[in-house]
Amino acid sequence: MSEKKSVPEMFATNVFNTEVMKQRLPKNVYKKLMRIIEHGENLDMETAEVVANAMKDWAIERGATHYTHWFQPMTGSTAEKHDSFIEPTPDGMAIMQFSGKALVKGEPDASSFPSGGLRQTSNARGYTAWDPTSWCFVKEGSLYIPTVFVSYTGEILDKKTPLLRSMDALSKVAVRFLKLFGNERVTSVKTTVGAEQEYFIIDKKTYDQRDDLILTGRTLFGAKPPKGQEMDDQYFANLRPRIAAFMADLDEELWKLGIYSKTKHNEVAPAQHEMAPIFTTSNLGTDQNELTMEVMEKVALRHGLVCLLHEKPFEGVNGSGKHNNWSMSTNDGQNLLDPGDTPMENLQFLTILCALIKGVDEYADLMRLSAASAGNDHRLGADEAPPAIISMFLGEELDAVLKAIEEGTVYKTQTRTFEIGVNALPSFPKDSTDRNRTSPFAFTGNRFEFRMVGSSDNIACPNFLLNAIVCEELSWFTEKLEPFAGTEGFEKEVKELLKEVLHKHRRIIFNGDGYSVEWVQEAKRRGLPNYPSTVDCMPHYTDEKNVRILSKFGIFNADEIKARTEIHLEKYSKVRRIEARTMIQMARKQLLPAVLEYTQNLCQGIVIKKQAGSTAITEEKMNERLTDLADAFYDSIQDLEQLVNEACECKDILEQAQYFRSKVLPEMERMRTLSDTIERIMPRSAWPIPDYSEMIYNV
Ligand code: ADP
Ligand code: MG
């Protein structure tokens, strides 16, 4: 048996990262590639040839026979098409070859990917282009090349391109902004992300018996078990053996792919777990999160388990999200959300903080829609996840500092005094600053944690929209303050500006309980938007102010935003349609026949008992009750079918989504309630699908 490798030995063994590049590439090519990666220099064909060849040799040593351009279209999953390295020789043999051209550009057939009408207007084919800022890796016999996906006329067809553009724009804006505060050395700023991934694990045997899980990722029927999560005995509980074995395997696979899987634990709901990686740049972090989700699903299957990434697989217990921890770091190693130790650093930090406050208030709709999907609609605002209303949590102490700034007073406690530009800020304890888990956007000491993102979402969208907002606000501050940079009056100007901003935008700060009913009313009083569903918030993507900032920073043009809005709304309708039809099918093929058979048995029992001269009161009562419920259930199936057909007839994309949301979804809920009531009355042996207890308590 071979010795098991240590973690540092196995770490990133399947990744063509900087270390491998340094070893494998000629010095001049390595240096050139680094300039391309760090400063966005153009890639020439000569460099590409050399890199491709080195990559191929390295990949073949790791068992690869194929390569694939790996991209993130608007479908929501990643896409790949594999070509082998094989080239024929004149004597009928084969050699392994990989050209620079094949590394740099691919031409997948784009016609089957959603483009939201963009391709009709431009009639363009799509192509993929290597993104050298993310790392290539080997997996399952193929060399994976991270790429962007665009049309020949330049329209964006994927999720990565806007992210890269937003990072570029933010870097430029932030470098200029930092100069105001004497930060002359900084030449680039990168946004960072650490995505905590929640997921459910259930046994494959139970999964295979549930068409709803197979077809839609969530249970569409299922009575709540007698025990939910009310005992709080699952969170951080010790890991059951099968889960522990799965997690150990998962860690190993992620480490080999260069993903710093760091923390693992049981989550709040039974069968729910979490994996948190160490943060990295938003670009790499997005790719790695996509990879993480894929690896989770595959590793689970090896253990006879299924990983559910849906936001709400089970009603009545917590859903799954993805906490998107976000910050900005400079090329000289400063975390821009770290308050710092000196008055000048503090001034810079507070200005950035106020830029975020202003931005989140002005663009709350963009933040909200960045996390909107049919699946996440079951979570947001549903009592356990952050509410659908956007607000910011800063913690009491930081909030008090801001109040002092707004009121022009000095912040004083028994132990410390703070005046902008004069004293250093009190140091805010990291992590423990925030145990307010109800806030959608919380400051946690040296980063912001955006908690609305759904567990199955690609994190590119929340990150590029947040980046776009920050670009807008940092440039706003820069324009206001640049005339005073380096002058004696600078600090005073900053203070005045912060005061003004805080006065206007403090309504977005909320430190209380985001789950409470009072907050909904309070938010309304404050004039904060509340969009309970995808259908309500998505149309705001194309609001003038949003189009303005997204196009100003070169992230999207107006057509691309319109296309994206349509893709999201269409997807919403498709998800609901599939769910409704799955319900109808399960109801007709499994659930209703089970009730009918059972009531028939009851009736036979009644006849037999009466012939024997005894009463059959219980059987009669049960039969009556179940027959009534079955009748209502039958009607509900007919109604739902009718409503789905009507929804499908809506020609307008928004109108259709609205129809699904306001007419179809409530009928689905009604039907479920009926079924769940029937399930509670029927004996387990007569119910045709695994129940909640079997699914969430049996691993
Ligand atoms: P909690 O469960 O309290 O939210 P975790 O430690 O599980 O905290 O997760 C915190 C996440 O935040 C980790 O993924 C971590 O790498 C990430 N993080 C820490 N600092 C930064 C930063 N500067 N930028 C982005 N993410 C960060
Ligand atoms: Mg967290």
XYZ file of C-alpha atoms and ligand atoms in Angstrom:
727
model
C 0.000 0.000 0.000
C 1.337 3.411 -0.911
C 2.063 5.903 1.838
C -0.654 8.486 2.225
C 0.570 11.923 1.188
C 0.674 14.750 3.679
C -1.563 17.746 3.023
C 1.249 20.037 1.795
C 2.405 17.233 -0.505
C -0.997 16.722 -2.050
C -2.029 20.388 -2.038
C -2.571 21.782 -5.546
C -0.950 18.734 -7.182
C -3.515 19.079 -9.963
C -3.167 22.831 -10.471
C -0.993 24.660 -12.987
C -0.306 27.508 -10.575
C 2.454 30.089 -10.255
C 4.778 27.603 -8.626
C 4.417 25.109 -11.490
C 4.751 27.882 -14.075
C 8.012 28.950 -12.469
C 9.363 25.401 -12.629
C 8.104 24.495 -16.072
C 8.406 27.644 -18.186
C 11.559 29.283 -19.561
C 12.387 32.295 -17.396
C 11.485 34.937 -19.979
C 8.156 33.271 -20.770
C 7.340 32.948 -17.087
C 8.064 36.640 -16.542
C 5.993 37.635 -19.522
C 3.077 35.490 -18.316
C 3.268 37.086 -14.874
C 3.034 40.538 -16.476
C -0.022 39.359 -18.398
C -1.628 38.028 -15.239
C -0.740 40.955 -12.974
C -1.022 43.904 -15.332
C -3.282 42.637 -18.090
C -0.595 42.876 -20.799
C -1.525 41.379 -24.171
C -0.846 37.734 -24.751
C 1.207 37.074 -27.899
C 1.010 33.820 -29.832
C 4.654 32.953 -29.191
C 4.133 32.984 -25.414
C 0.892 31.052 -25.786
C 2.677 28.312 -27.778
C 5.309 27.780 -25.125
C 2.801 27.846 -22.258
C 0.455 25.433 -24.066
C 3.228 22.951 -24.622
C 4.391 23.047 -21.016
C 0.801 22.695 -19.822
C 0.203 19.704 -22.048
C 3.323 17.850 -20.788
C 2.390 18.615 -17.194
C -1.231 17.509 -17.717
C -0.248 14.265 -19.456
C 1.950 13.383 -16.478
C -1.238 13.651 -14.411
C -3.131 11.278 -16.649
C -4.825 13.810 -18.919
C -5.645 12.818 -22.494
C -8.011 15.715 -23.208
C -8.331 19.433 -22.694
C -11.435 21.541 -22.286
C -12.329 25.208 -22.270
C -14.291 25.577 -19.060
C -16.809 28.424 -18.885
C -19.778 29.756 -16.946
C -22.704 30.434 -19.268
C -26.010 31.878 -18.120
C -27.466 28.411 -17.540
C -26.213 28.503 -13.970
C -23.856 25.556 -14.301
C -20.391 25.356 -15.781
C -19.904 24.104 -19.327
C -17.152 22.048 -20.910
C -16.437 20.266 -24.192
C -13.485 17.915 -24.301
C -10.995 17.505 -27.146
C -8.156 15.046 -27.007
C -4.538 16.110 -27.505
C -4.290 13.475 -30.207
C -2.824 14.343 -33.653
C -2.308 11.795 -36.438
C 1.139 11.146 -37.909
C 1.710 10.207 -41.578
C 2.550 6.622 -40.634
C -0.824 6.043 -39.035
C 0.298 6.644 -35.472
C -0.597 9.424 -33.040
C 1.219 12.097 -31.063
C -0.056 14.347 -28.310
C -0.199 18.011 -29.259
C -1.618 21.209 -27.844
C -1.195 24.507 -29.684
C -1.179 28.035 -28.350
C -4.214 28.731 -30.487
C -6.161 25.892 -28.872
C -5.202 27.194 -25.441
C -6.240 30.750 -26.180
C -9.475 30.361 -28.084
C -12.285 27.863 -28.485
C -15.492 27.896 -30.508
C -18.199 25.940 -28.771
C -21.546 25.926 -30.519
C -23.139 28.833 -28.708
C -26.635 28.442 -30.078
C -27.882 26.282 -27.228
C -26.820 28.596 -24.428
C -29.171 31.278 -23.153
C -28.374 34.713 -24.554
C -31.620 36.523 -23.776
C -32.211 37.548 -27.375
C -28.718 38.962 -27.836
C -27.827 36.486 -30.521
C -30.897 37.274 -32.577
C -29.915 40.921 -32.734
C -26.267 40.388 -33.461
C -26.618 36.959 -35.048
C -23.149 36.226 -33.793
C -21.436 33.016 -32.879
C -19.796 32.674 -29.505
C -16.261 31.877 -28.566
C -14.335 31.127 -25.383
C -11.086 32.882 -24.486
C -8.505 31.783 -21.936
C -8.537 33.758 -18.701
C -4.913 33.555 -17.534
C -5.785 35.175 -14.185
C -7.368 31.920 -13.030
C -5.490 28.622 -12.874
C -5.762 25.652 -15.185
C -6.181 22.280 -13.513
C -6.432 18.571 -14.237
C -9.545 16.641 -13.322
C -10.890 13.278 -14.497
C -8.422 12.940 -17.348
C -8.783 16.446 -18.779
C -6.861 19.688 -18.614
C -9.377 22.370 -17.631
C -8.784 25.862 -18.995
C -10.845 28.620 -17.332
C -12.280 30.846 -20.040
C -14.698 33.686 -20.669
C -17.547 33.255 -23.128
C -18.512 36.097 -25.486
C -20.076 36.547 -28.898
C -18.031 37.532 -31.945
C -19.532 40.981 -31.828
C -18.487 41.312 -28.208
C -21.714 40.720 -26.282
C -21.175 38.952 -23.001
C -22.696 35.485 -22.788
C -21.333 34.370 -19.400
C -20.936 35.267 -15.727
C -17.158 35.558 -15.602
C -16.637 38.398 -18.083
C -18.617 40.975 -16.089
C -16.776 39.894 -12.957
C -13.371 40.402 -14.574
C -14.470 43.748 -15.981
C -15.760 44.883 -12.595
C -12.478 43.909 -10.951
C -10.491 45.870 -13.527
C -12.695 48.911 -13.134
C -12.568 48.750 -9.368
C -8.799 48.500 -9.363
C -8.429 51.694 -11.390
C -10.976 53.612 -9.348
C -9.553 52.449 -6.024
C -5.926 53.254 -6.911
C -6.962 56.822 -7.688
C -9.047 57.031 -4.525
C -6.215 55.754 -2.316
C -3.856 58.464 -3.569
C -6.042 61.002 -1.782
C -4.977 59.428 1.480
C -1.307 59.419 0.613
C -1.324 55.811 -0.522
C 1.008 56.442 -3.469
C 2.597 53.000 -3.660
C -0.549 51.101 -4.504
C -0.742 50.197 -8.191
C -3.577 47.677 -8.149
C -6.466 46.593 -5.936
C -8.143 43.228 -6.071
C -11.471 42.268 -4.580
C -11.411 39.140 -2.451
C -14.028 36.574 -1.597
C -14.456 33.697 0.817
C -17.672 31.815 0.083
C -18.984 29.681 2.941
C -20.910 26.903 1.246
C -23.907 25.267 2.904
C -25.368 21.978 1.672
C -27.511 18.993 2.657
C -26.421 15.368 2.517
C -28.920 12.516 2.312
C -28.733 8.831 1.509
C -28.862 8.007 -2.179
C -31.378 5.217 -1.595
C -34.005 7.613 -0.289
C -33.114 10.227 -2.904
C -33.693 7.753 -5.730
C -37.258 7.226 -4.593
C -38.173 10.897 -4.739
C -38.930 12.276 -8.192
C -39.183 15.780 -6.756
C -35.589 15.697 -5.509
C -34.359 14.151 -8.740
C -36.174 16.575 -11.040
C -36.242 19.799 -9.030
C -33.684 19.494 -6.219
C -36.272 20.103 -3.520
C -39.100 18.201 -1.874
C -42.445 19.345 -3.256
C -44.347 17.149 -0.811
C -43.543 15.966 2.684
C -45.037 16.376 6.122
C -42.704 17.841 8.708
C -41.242 15.280 11.095
C -42.093 15.431 14.824
C -38.579 16.742 15.460
C -37.171 19.568 13.386
C -34.306 21.803 14.391
C -35.922 23.164 17.543
C -33.555 21.354 19.897
C -30.563 23.127 18.324
C -28.674 19.887 18.738
C -27.342 19.713 15.214
C -25.294 22.915 14.901
C -21.599 22.074 15.402
C -22.620 18.603 16.630
C -20.064 15.846 16.239
C -19.958 14.331 12.778
C -21.577 10.982 12.161
C -19.186 8.424 10.624
C -20.483 8.504 7.054
C -20.485 12.301 7.036
C -16.997 12.430 8.514
C -15.728 10.026 5.835
C -17.387 12.089 3.119
C -15.893 15.321 4.447
C -12.400 13.852 4.713
C -12.625 12.714 1.109
C -14.015 16.078 0.034
C -11.179 17.953 1.722
C -8.622 15.835 -0.062
C -10.187 16.363 -3.478
C -10.456 20.111 -2.894
C -6.886 20.379 -1.658
C -5.587 18.586 -4.733
C -7.392 21.229 -6.777
C -5.684 23.980 -4.822
C -8.808 24.987 -2.889
C -8.028 25.966 0.704
C -10.861 24.063 2.305
C -10.541 25.219 5.902
C -13.610 24.780 8.068
C -16.249 22.062 8.110
C -19.128 21.573 10.484
C -22.730 20.549 10.877
C -25.186 23.364 10.264
C -28.414 24.292 11.996
C -30.778 21.915 10.188
C -30.578 18.129 10.436
C -28.507 16.740 7.499
C -27.149 20.234 6.773
C -23.432 21.036 6.689
C -20.996 23.773 5.710
C -17.571 24.114 4.144
C -15.644 27.392 4.302
C -12.495 27.958 2.255
C -9.798 30.527 2.947
C -10.571 33.603 0.889
C -8.856 34.462 -2.379
C -9.341 36.910 -5.279
C -12.943 37.136 -6.494
C -11.993 35.700 -9.840
C -10.311 32.581 -8.540
C -12.792 32.365 -5.664
C -15.678 32.195 -8.135
C -14.054 29.443 -10.174
C -13.167 27.549 -7.042
C -16.675 27.790 -5.656
C -18.099 26.387 -8.896
C -15.582 23.580 -8.657
C -16.353 23.018 -4.967
C -20.047 22.466 -5.675
C -19.243 20.003 -8.439
C -16.737 18.086 -6.324
C -19.202 17.946 -3.402
C -21.813 16.301 -5.592
C -19.371 13.798 -7.050
C -17.671 12.840 -3.792
C -21.050 12.329 -2.115
C -22.026 9.787 -4.762
C -18.857 7.803 -4.046
C -20.163 7.408 -0.477
C -23.668 6.360 -1.492
C -24.854 9.853 -0.580
C -26.374 12.763 -2.462
C -25.363 16.371 -1.923
C -28.291 18.781 -2.250
C -27.267 22.326 -3.135
C -30.809 23.659 -3.529
C -31.653 26.646 -1.305
C -34.652 24.935 0.264
C -34.684 21.173 -0.117
C -36.868 20.656 2.958
C -39.725 22.739 4.260
C -39.748 23.556 7.946
C -36.002 23.455 8.494
C -33.369 26.000 7.535
C -32.440 26.469 3.918
C -28.926 26.758 2.520
C -27.086 29.887 1.591
C -23.651 30.986 0.700
C -22.125 33.686 2.861
C -20.163 35.841 0.478
C -17.336 37.402 2.523
C -16.040 40.365 0.536
C -13.170 42.796 0.825
C -10.526 44.611 -1.226
C -6.778 44.147 -0.988
C -4.006 46.235 -2.446
C -0.950 44.878 -4.224
C 1.121 45.944 -1.203
C -0.959 43.797 1.095
C -3.415 46.179 2.760
C -6.926 44.946 3.445
C -8.983 48.055 2.741
C -11.681 47.050 5.195
C -9.213 46.756 8.018
C -9.711 49.887 10.126
C -5.922 50.318 10.564
C -3.956 51.794 13.463
C -3.225 55.380 12.520
C -5.592 58.339 12.213
C -4.933 58.586 8.457
C -5.626 54.887 7.905
C -8.779 55.294 9.932
C -9.879 58.231 7.823
C -9.411 56.159 4.702
C -11.280 53.217 6.244
C -14.196 55.364 7.380
C -14.467 56.949 3.962
C -14.590 53.530 2.314
C -17.160 52.444 4.878
C -19.304 55.473 4.095
C -18.922 54.783 0.386
C -20.372 51.339 1.053
C -23.183 52.753 3.171
C -24.100 55.195 0.439
C -23.779 52.528 -2.251
C -25.808 49.857 -0.517
C -28.553 52.380 0.190
C -28.663 53.759 -3.345
C -28.361 50.388 -5.049
C -30.219 48.140 -2.609
C -32.252 46.844 -5.532
C -29.118 45.628 -7.321
C -27.907 43.888 -4.174
C -31.290 42.246 -3.730
C -31.571 41.002 -7.281
C -27.997 39.732 -7.274
C -29.213 36.959 -4.970
C -32.615 36.369 -6.563
C -33.705 33.009 -7.902
C -36.739 30.746 -7.681
C -34.917 28.567 -5.159
C -33.725 31.448 -2.994
C -37.244 32.925 -2.865
C -38.094 30.151 -0.391
C -35.313 31.360 1.875
C -35.125 35.123 1.827
C -37.592 36.648 4.162
C -38.806 33.246 5.266
C -37.851 33.614 8.879
C -34.483 31.905 8.957
C -32.392 33.464 6.256
C -31.733 37.160 5.967
C -34.880 39.077 5.168
C -35.538 40.228 1.609
C -34.952 43.815 2.756
C -31.400 45.051 2.307
C -29.795 46.664 5.337
C -26.327 46.897 6.844
C -25.080 45.761 10.216
C -22.028 47.529 11.628
C -22.028 46.562 15.272
C -22.741 48.904 18.129
C -19.316 50.406 18.559
C -18.681 51.290 14.937
C -22.195 52.617 14.684
C -21.548 54.862 17.675
C -18.385 56.163 15.996
C -20.382 57.021 12.890
C -23.045 58.740 14.985
C -20.356 60.900 16.518
C -19.081 61.818 13.061
C -22.570 62.641 11.888
C -23.238 64.809 14.913
C -19.794 66.395 14.807
C -18.982 65.215 18.340
C -16.123 63.175 19.744
C -16.724 59.478 20.343
C -15.860 58.770 23.945
C -16.083 55.745 26.194
C -14.475 55.147 29.560
C -11.357 53.771 27.923
C -11.083 55.513 24.598
C -11.632 58.711 22.728
C -11.934 59.005 19.009
C -11.903 62.050 16.830
C -11.413 61.732 13.114
C -7.914 62.628 12.038
C -6.747 63.023 15.631
C -7.019 59.681 17.439
C -6.795 56.130 16.277
C -10.031 54.193 16.093
C -10.711 51.671 18.788
C -9.811 48.262 17.398
C -12.907 46.292 16.623
C -12.664 42.676 17.615
C -12.728 40.560 14.467
C -15.448 37.949 14.000
C -16.962 38.478 17.425
C -18.069 41.931 16.249
C -20.924 40.181 14.707
C -23.151 37.566 16.083
C -26.069 39.221 14.400
C -26.920 36.513 11.930
C -30.095 38.177 10.770
C -28.435 40.920 8.754
C -28.066 40.528 5.011
C -24.906 42.653 4.830
C -22.781 42.655 7.955
C -19.405 44.167 8.806
C -17.360 41.443 10.494
C -14.239 43.281 11.601
C -12.224 43.328 8.383
C -14.698 42.399 5.630
C -18.361 42.498 4.761
C -20.409 39.361 4.752
C -23.236 39.296 2.206
C -25.526 36.570 3.433
C -28.320 36.596 0.910
C -26.618 34.566 -1.786
C -28.266 31.213 -2.459
C -26.366 27.986 -1.924
C -26.532 26.933 -5.575
C -25.807 30.385 -7.037
C -22.744 31.282 -9.019
C -21.141 34.010 -6.871
C -19.954 36.044 -9.869
C -23.178 38.067 -10.028
C -23.328 39.267 -6.412
C -19.655 40.136 -6.641
C -19.675 42.060 -9.896
C -22.743 44.028 -8.861
C -21.202 44.868 -5.508
C -17.974 45.834 -7.271
C -19.909 48.069 -9.665
C -21.599 49.832 -6.746
C -18.270 50.356 -5.007
C -16.729 51.697 -8.231
C -19.470 54.286 -8.462
C -19.164 55.400 -4.858
C -15.378 55.512 -4.682
C -15.319 57.634 -7.830
C -17.966 59.898 -6.358
C -15.830 60.464 -3.267
C -12.693 60.866 -5.384
C -14.262 63.555 -7.513
C -15.463 65.456 -4.472
C -12.191 65.184 -2.580
C -9.495 65.344 -5.249
C -9.422 69.157 -5.338
C -8.432 69.146 -1.659
C -5.916 66.306 -1.760
C -2.657 67.178 -0.038
C -4.009 70.476 1.286
C -4.444 71.399 4.912
C -8.206 71.461 4.560
C -8.394 67.850 3.363
C -9.431 66.305 6.655
C -12.080 68.890 7.246
C -13.513 68.284 3.782
C -13.591 64.544 4.390
C -15.371 65.015 7.703
C -17.955 67.286 6.129
C -18.568 64.856 3.320
C -18.916 61.858 5.638
C -21.337 63.803 7.768
C -23.459 64.637 4.770
C -23.402 61.054 3.489
C -24.239 59.567 6.861
C -27.070 61.970 7.363
C -28.598 60.981 4.067
C -27.941 57.254 4.083
C -27.959 56.160 7.710
C -31.398 54.609 7.157
C -29.676 51.577 5.605
C -27.935 50.763 8.903
C -29.881 48.412 11.119
C -28.434 46.555 14.076
C -31.610 44.915 15.355
C -33.377 41.660 14.600
C -33.841 41.372 10.851
C -36.345 38.524 11.225
C -38.841 40.501 13.251
C -42.155 41.804 11.953
C -41.301 45.203 13.439
C -38.347 45.496 11.099
C -40.561 45.095 8.049
C -42.659 48.011 9.263
C -39.657 50.055 10.353
C -37.975 49.487 6.973
C -41.109 50.672 5.258
C -41.103 53.820 7.369
C -37.493 54.389 6.375
C -38.443 54.024 2.736
C -36.261 50.982 2.135
C -37.356 48.753 -0.723
C -38.778 45.325 0.075
C -38.932 42.925 -2.850
C -40.194 39.604 -1.551
C -39.550 37.631 -4.747
C -37.405 37.355 -7.850
C -40.299 38.524 -9.942
C -40.565 41.732 -7.908
C -36.914 42.730 -7.915
C -35.587 41.524 -11.256
C -37.306 44.168 -13.408
C -35.270 46.811 -11.539
C -32.085 45.562 -13.207
C -32.914 47.833 -16.118
C -33.729 50.910 -14.000
C -31.965 53.921 -15.413
C -29.610 54.446 -12.476
C -28.502 50.803 -12.632
C -27.911 50.828 -16.374
C -25.967 54.037 -15.887
C -23.403 52.668 -13.454
C -23.047 49.289 -15.139
C -22.338 50.898 -18.483
C -20.225 53.697 -17.004
C -17.714 51.137 -15.715
C -17.815 49.048 -18.876
C -19.418 46.053 -17.225
C -22.563 45.794 -19.351
C -24.352 47.805 -21.999
C -28.107 48.373 -21.828
C -28.872 45.460 -24.189
C -26.840 43.060 -22.117
C -28.681 44.037 -18.945
C -32.033 43.635 -20.654
C -30.942 40.223 -21.926
C -29.834 39.150 -18.482
C -33.082 40.295 -16.875
C -34.996 38.196 -19.383
C -32.798 35.156 -18.826
C -33.376 35.336 -15.061
C -37.129 35.747 -15.427
C -37.374 32.978 -18.008
C -35.439 30.728 -15.712
C -37.828 31.532 -12.882
C -40.789 30.466 -15.022
C -39.040 27.310 -16.187
C -38.225 26.251 -12.636
C -41.811 26.768 -11.492
C -43.172 24.979 -14.536
C -40.994 21.934 -13.936
C -41.892 21.942 -10.247
C -45.613 22.180 -10.927
C -45.515 19.421 -13.527
C -43.463 17.215 -11.236
C -46.097 17.712 -8.551
C -48.868 16.811 -10.937
C -47.040 13.689 -12.044
C -46.204 12.530 -8.515
C -49.734 13.233 -7.394
C -51.310 11.265 -10.225
C -48.863 8.382 -10.436
C -47.969 7.849 -6.807
C -49.825 9.785 -4.154
C -53.434 9.718 -5.266
C -53.331 5.989 -6.202
C -51.893 5.271 -2.745
C -54.782 7.032 -0.992
C -57.334 5.361 -3.219
C -55.871 1.948 -2.603
C -55.731 2.532 1.105
C -59.330 3.743 1.349
C -60.403 0.779 -0.732
C -58.720 -1.516 1.787
C -60.505 0.338 4.553
C -63.824 -0.246 2.845
C -63.150 -3.938 2.441
C -62.241 -4.053 6.110
C -65.473 -2.316 6.995
C -67.516 -4.876 5.031
C -65.688 -7.830 6.577
C -65.998 -6.478 10.101
C -69.672 -5.742 9.728
C -70.316 -9.218 8.313
C -68.658 -10.558 11.435
C -71.106 -8.522 13.444
C -68.700 -5.919 14.824
C -68.575 -2.174 14.291
C -65.965 -0.418 12.130
C -66.170 3.092 13.474
C -62.490 3.943 13.183
C -62.300 2.627 9.640
C -65.396 4.572 8.685
C -64.057 7.801 10.130
C -60.708 7.396 8.458
C -62.315 6.516 5.175
C -64.532 9.546 5.301
C -61.735 11.915 6.165
C -59.352 10.511 3.578
C -62.013 10.436 0.896
C -62.768 14.117 1.462
C -59.083 14.958 1.310
C -58.569 12.831 -1.792
C -61.432 14.655 -3.527
C -59.883 18.022 -2.715
C -56.492 16.715 -3.773
C -57.892 15.554 -7.087
C -59.444 18.968 -7.717
C -56.177 20.628 -6.854
C -54.331 18.532 -9.442
C -56.819 19.602 -12.096
C -56.582 23.244 -11.054
C -52.819 23.254 -11.019
C -52.658 21.745 -14.476
C -55.043 24.363 -15.781
C -53.026 27.192 -14.225
C -49.725 25.910 -15.620
C -51.245 25.767 -19.081
C -52.503 29.322 -18.706
C -49.081 30.477 -17.523
C -47.449 28.864 -20.541
C -49.726 30.875 -22.803
C -48.431 34.238 -21.524
C -46.342 35.734 -24.285
C -44.570 38.403 -22.267
C -41.625 37.129 -20.207
C -42.347 39.240 -17.128
C -46.069 38.586 -17.290
C -45.418 34.856 -17.424
C -43.107 34.922 -14.423
C -45.693 36.983 -12.536
C -48.372 34.458 -13.399
C -46.279 31.611 -12.069
C -45.543 33.542 -8.920
C -49.040 34.829 -8.133
C -51.250 32.029 -9.481
C -49.299 28.792 -9.927
C -47.160 28.913 -6.775
C -50.101 29.374 -4.352
C -51.897 26.416 -5.953
C -48.736 24.325 -5.562
C -48.715 25.243 -1.899
C -52.387 24.357 -1.496
C -51.819 20.991 -3.095
C -48.855 20.314 -0.885
C -50.798 21.129 2.260
C -53.479 18.636 1.238
C -50.936 15.953 0.496
C -49.062 16.565 3.747
C -52.299 16.257 5.689
C -53.061 12.955 3.976
C -49.524 11.715 4.630
C -49.941 12.371 8.362
C -53.090 10.254 8.494
C -51.923 7.341 6.333
C -49.789 4.523 7.723
C -46.118 4.647 6.709
C -46.399 1.323 4.864
C -49.076 2.727 2.571
C -47.220 5.955 1.704
C -45.326 5.462 -1.550
C -42.320 7.786 -1.038
C -39.729 8.186 1.754
C -40.847 10.631 4.425
C -38.946 13.532 6.011
C -37.607 11.485 8.929
C -36.144 8.918 6.581
C -34.506 11.593 4.492
C -32.985 13.859 7.107
C -32.297 11.504 9.999
C -30.872 8.420 8.406
C -27.256 9.135 7.471
P -18.278 32.733 10.165
O -18.863 31.329 10.205
O -18.154 33.394 11.471
O -18.962 33.606 9.190
P -15.933 31.559 8.914
O -14.574 31.552 9.525
O -16.647 30.266 8.753
O -16.766 32.637 9.695
O -15.835 32.177 7.478
C -15.260 33.377 7.267
C -14.930 33.476 5.792
O -14.485 34.810 5.517
C -13.785 32.555 5.374
O -14.060 32.013 4.126
C -12.627 33.540 5.311
O -11.576 33.114 4.478
C -13.320 34.766 4.749
N -12.535 36.006 4.859
C -11.709 36.392 5.861
N -11.091 37.543 5.540
C -11.531 37.910 4.305
C -11.258 38.989 3.406
N -10.411 39.949 3.710
N -11.888 38.997 2.227
C -12.759 38.037 1.887
N -13.052 37.013 2.692
C -12.461 36.923 3.876
Mg -20.515 33.500 7.877
